[in-house]
Coordinates of C-alpha atoms and ligand atoms in Angstrom, one line a residue:
M124 CA -22.9 17.6 -25.3
K125 CA -23.3 14.0 -24.5
T126 CA -21.2 14.3 -21.4
L127 CA -23.2 17.3 -20.2
L128 CA -26.4 15.3 -20.6
L129 CA -25.0 12.4 -18.7
L130 CA -23.9 14.7 -15.9
A131 CA -27.4 16.3 -15.9
D132 CA -28.9 12.9 -15.6
V133 CA -26.8 11.9 -12.7
T134 CA -27.5 15.2 -10.9
Q135 CA -31.2 14.8 -11.3
K136 CA -31.2 11.3 -9.9
M137 CA -29.5 12.3 -6.6
D138 CA -32.1 11.8 -3.9
P139 CA -31.8 14.0 -0.8
S140 CA -32.2 10.9 1.4
D141 CA -29.4 9.1 -0.4
Y142 CA -26.8 9.3 2.4
V143 CA -24.6 6.6 0.7
G144 CA -24.4 8.8 -2.4
F145 CA -23.6 11.8 -0.1
T146 CA -20.6 10.0 1.4
F147 CA -19.4 9.2 -2.1
F148 CA -19.6 12.9 -3.0
V149 CA -17.8 14.0 0.2
G150 CA -15.2 11.3 -0.4
C151 CA -14.4 12.7 -3.9
M152 CA -13.9 16.2 -2.5
A153 CA -11.9 15.1 0.6
M154 CA -9.5 12.9 -1.4
M155 CA -9.0 15.6 -4.0
A156 CA -8.4 18.4 -1.4
A157 CA -6.0 16.1 0.5
S158 CA -4.1 15.3 -2.7
A159 CA -3.7 19.0 -3.5
F160 CA -2.5 19.7 0.0
F161 CA 0.2 16.9 -0.1
F162 CA 1.4 17.7 -3.7
L163 CA 1.6 21.5 -3.1
S164 CA 3.6 20.9 0.1
L165 CA 6.3 18.9 -1.7
N166 CA 8.6 21.8 -2.3
Q167 CA 9.2 22.4 1.3
F168 CA 10.8 19.0 1.8
D169 CA 14.3 17.8 0.9
K170 CA 14.7 14.6 -1.1
K171 CA 14.7 12.2 1.8
W172 CA 11.2 13.2 3.0
R173 CA 9.7 14.3 -0.3
T174 CA 9.2 10.7 -1.4
S175 CA 7.2 9.8 1.7
V176 CA 4.9 12.9 1.3
L177 CA 4.6 12.2 -2.4
V178 CA 3.4 8.7 -1.6
S179 CA 0.8 10.2 0.8
G180 CA -0.4 12.3 -2.1
L181 CA -0.5 9.4 -4.5
I182 CA -2.6 7.4 -2.1
T183 CA -5.3 10.1 -1.8
F184 CA -5.1 10.9 -5.5
I185 CA -5.6 7.3 -6.7
A186 CA -8.5 7.2 -4.2
A187 CA -9.9 10.5 -5.6
V188 CA -10.1 9.2 -9.1
H189 CA -11.7 5.9 -8.0
Y190 CA -14.2 7.9 -5.9
F191 CA -15.4 9.8 -9.0
Y192 CA -16.0 6.5 -10.7
M193 CA -17.7 5.0 -7.6
R194 CA -19.9 8.0 -7.0
D195 CA -21.2 7.8 -10.6
Y196 CA -21.6 4.0 -10.4
W197 CA -23.6 4.3 -7.3
A198 CA -25.7 7.2 -8.7
A199 CA -26.5 5.2 -11.8
N200 CA -27.1 1.7 -10.3
M201 CA -27.7 2.2 -6.6
E202 CA -25.4 -0.8 -6.1
S203 CA -22.0 -1.1 -4.4
P204 CA -19.1 -0.4 -6.8
T205 CA -17.2 -3.4 -5.5
F206 CA -15.0 -3.7 -8.5
F207 CA -13.7 -0.1 -8.4
R208 CA -13.4 -0.3 -4.6
Y209 CA -11.0 -3.3 -4.8
V210 CA -9.0 -1.8 -7.7
D211 CA -8.5 1.3 -5.5
W212 CA -7.5 -0.8 -2.5
I213 CA -5.1 -3.1 -4.4
L214 CA -3.2 0.1 -5.5
T215 CA -3.4 2.1 -2.3
V216 CA -2.9 -0.4 0.5
P217 CA 0.4 -1.7 -0.9
L218 CA 1.5 2.0 -1.0
M219 CA 0.7 2.3 2.7
C220 CA 3.0 -0.7 3.3
V221 CA 5.6 1.3 1.3
E222 CA 5.1 4.2 3.7
F223 CA 6.1 2.0 6.7
Y224 CA 9.2 0.9 4.9
L225 CA 10.2 4.5 3.9
I226 CA 10.0 5.8 7.4
L227 CA 11.9 2.8 8.8
K228 CA 14.6 3.0 6.2
V229 CA 16.8 5.2 8.5
A230 CA 16.9 2.3 11.0
G231 CA 18.0 0.0 8.1
A232 CA 14.7 -1.5 7.0
K233 CA 15.2 -4.0 4.2
Q234 CA 13.1 -4.2 1.0
S235 CA 12.2 -7.7 2.0
L236 CA 10.1 -6.3 4.9
M237 CA 8.3 -4.1 2.4
W238 CA 7.6 -6.9 -0.1
K239 CA 6.4 -9.2 2.7
M240 CA 3.9 -6.6 3.9
I241 CA 2.8 -5.9 0.3
L242 CA 2.3 -9.7 -0.3
F243 CA 0.1 -10.1 2.8
S244 CA -1.9 -7.0 1.9
V245 CA -2.5 -8.4 -1.6
I246 CA -3.6 -11.8 -0.1
M247 CA -5.9 -9.9 2.3
L248 CA -7.6 -8.0 -0.6
V249 CA -7.8 -10.7 -3.2
T250 CA -9.4 -13.1 -0.7
G251 CA -11.7 -10.3 0.4
Y252 CA -12.8 -9.7 -3.2
F253 CA -13.5 -13.4 -3.7
G254 CA -15.8 -13.3 -0.7
E255 CA -17.6 -10.1 -1.6
A256 CA -17.9 -10.5 -5.4
V257 CA -17.0 -14.0 -6.7
Y258 CA -18.2 -16.5 -4.1
P259 CA -20.6 -14.5 -1.9
D260 CA -22.2 -17.7 -0.4
Q261 CA -18.7 -18.4 1.1
A262 CA -18.2 -14.9 2.3
A263 CA -17.4 -16.0 5.9
L264 CA -14.7 -18.4 4.7
W265 CA -12.9 -15.9 2.4
G266 CA -13.3 -13.1 5.0
G267 CA -11.7 -15.4 7.6
I268 CA -8.7 -16.1 5.3
S269 CA -8.4 -12.3 4.6
G270 CA -8.5 -11.6 8.3
L271 CA -5.5 -13.9 8.9
A272 CA -3.5 -11.9 6.4
Y273 CA -4.7 -8.7 8.1
F274 CA -3.6 -10.1 11.5
Y275 CA -0.2 -10.9 10.1
I276 CA 0.3 -7.2 9.0
V277 CA -0.9 -6.1 12.5
Y278 CA 1.6 -8.5 14.1
E279 CA 4.5 -7.4 11.9
I280 CA 4.1 -3.7 12.7
W281 CA 3.1 -4.0 16.4
L282 CA 5.4 -6.8 17.5
G283 CA 7.5 -8.1 14.6
S284 CA 10.6 -6.8 12.8
A285 CA 9.0 -3.5 11.8
K286 CA 8.4 -2.7 15.5
K287 CA 12.1 -3.5 16.3
L288 CA 13.3 -1.1 13.6
A289 CA 11.0 1.6 14.9
V290 CA 12.4 1.2 18.4
E291 CA 15.9 1.4 17.0
A292 CA 15.1 4.6 15.1
G293 CA 13.5 6.0 18.2
G294 CA 12.3 9.6 18.7
D295 CA 9.9 11.1 16.1
I296 CA 10.0 8.0 13.9
L297 CA 9.0 5.7 16.7
H298 CA 6.2 8.1 17.7
A299 CA 4.9 8.3 14.1
H300 CA 5.2 4.5 13.7
K301 CA 3.1 4.0 16.8
I302 CA 0.3 6.2 15.5
L303 CA 0.3 4.4 12.1
C304 CA 0.1 1.1 14.1
W305 CA -3.1 2.4 15.7
F306 CA -4.5 3.3 12.3
V307 CA -4.0 -0.2 11.1
L308 CA -5.4 -1.8 14.3
V309 CA -8.4 0.4 14.7
G310 CA -9.0 2.3 11.4
W311 CA -8.4 -0.7 9.2
A312 CA -10.7 -2.9 11.5
I313 CA -13.7 -0.8 10.1
Y314 CA -13.3 -2.7 6.8
P315 CA -13.9 -6.2 8.0
L316 CA -16.9 -4.8 10.0
G317 CA -18.3 -3.2 6.8
Y318 CA -17.7 -6.5 5.0
M319 CA -19.7 -8.4 7.7
L320 CA -22.5 -5.9 7.3
G321 CA -22.6 -6.4 3.6
T322 CA -22.3 -10.1 3.3
E323 CA -24.1 -13.2 4.7
G324 CA -22.3 -15.4 7.3
W325 CA -22.4 -16.6 10.9
Y326 CA -22.1 -13.0 12.0
T327 CA -25.3 -11.8 10.2
S328 CA -27.5 -12.9 13.1
I329 CA -25.3 -10.9 15.5
L330 CA -24.6 -7.7 13.5
G331 CA -27.5 -7.5 11.1
S332 CA -27.0 -5.9 7.7
G333 CA -26.0 -2.4 6.9
S334 CA -24.4 -0.2 4.3
V335 CA -21.1 -1.6 3.4
D336 CA -20.3 1.6 1.4
V337 CA -20.9 4.0 4.3
A338 CA -18.5 1.9 6.4
Y339 CA -15.9 1.8 3.7
N340 CA -16.2 5.5 2.8
I341 CA -15.7 6.6 6.4
A342 CA -12.8 4.2 6.8
D343 CA -11.1 5.4 3.6
A344 CA -11.3 9.1 4.7
I345 CA -9.8 8.2 8.1
N346 CA -7.2 5.9 6.9
K347 CA -6.0 7.5 3.7
I348 CA -6.1 11.2 4.7
G349 CA -5.2 10.6 8.4
F350 CA -2.4 8.2 7.6
G351 CA -1.0 10.7 5.1
L352 CA -1.1 13.5 7.6
V353 CA 0.9 11.5 10.1
I354 CA 3.6 11.1 7.5
Y355 CA 3.4 14.8 6.6
A356 CA 3.7 15.8 10.3
L357 CA 6.7 13.5 10.7
A358 CA 8.4 15.0 7.6
V359 CA 7.8 18.6 8.9
K360 CA 9.3 17.7 12.3
K361 CA 12.4 16.0 10.8
Q362 CA 12.8 18.8 8.3
G363 CA 12.8 21.3 11.2
A364 CA 15.5 19.3 12.9
T365 CA 17.9 19.2 10.0
A366 CA 17.2 22.6 8.4
Ligands
RET458 C1 -7.3 2.8 1.6 C2 -7.8 1.5 1.8 C3 -7.6 0.7 2.8 C4 -6.6 1.1 4.0 C5 -8.2 -0.6 2.8 C6 -8.0 -1.5 3.7 C7 -8.8 -2.7 3.7 C8 -8.8 -3.7 4.6 C9 -8.0 -3.6 5.8 C10 -9.7 -4.8 4.4 C11 -9.8 -5.9 5.1 C12 -10.7 -7.1 5.0 C13 -10.6 -8.0 6.0 C14 -9.6 -8.0 7.1 C15 -11.6 -9.2 6.0 C16 -12.8 -9.0 5.1 C17 -12.4 -8.6 3.8 C18 -11.7 -7.2 3.8 C19 -10.9 -7.1 2.5 C20 -12.7 -6.1 3.8

């Protein structure tokens, strides 16, 4: 009964012009549908590719659960759910690094590559959280440090050892790796842009202010679902080749 009343409360408060709340709702449904899609497809893959598709599903599923929390937090407080946002990212971004490792394993990728990428992704997110939530008057500084860690990840996959492994693997894997590289370079770049819209720094006079949540929600849909679909398509292709 209490839950029902709470839900009724939240529903009543939804304002038709609340486009931020709208993107949180769509985010919940999109992440949930994508998770169902990845999980229900698992049976068609053999063991080698099942793990990769399973991780795609875990990424969207973890995001779906956080989106339900973020949607309600937004509806109740009309304030960015920064805490839930970063908990989601600290779980899902390292899993995306694991995806790079999993598809490059055929070319002999070592676990050290995976841990290096995970470490830099954690540095990127922890420093970003400091700038957004803990020391907002030093947002530009923390965002800059976060950006360096981001560039390291970009370097590693575009030019570093991950790139070399992808070239060695060749074929479908190289092709998928390239698409994932574009996701990280372009799709992930939406996040620092959203960060700059939502915090104060040297960039504020150039960019102005805007909804950090709309930017993050659009970026999450592109990067989590799109990224997962690239892995799924690769698994389907490889499966066709071996079956
Ligand atoms: C599913 C969630 C993903 C792929 C989140 C990615 C987040 C980033 C690439 C965040 C990057 C940031 C910077 C590069 C600088 C400013 C602070 C951040 C954390 C927004």
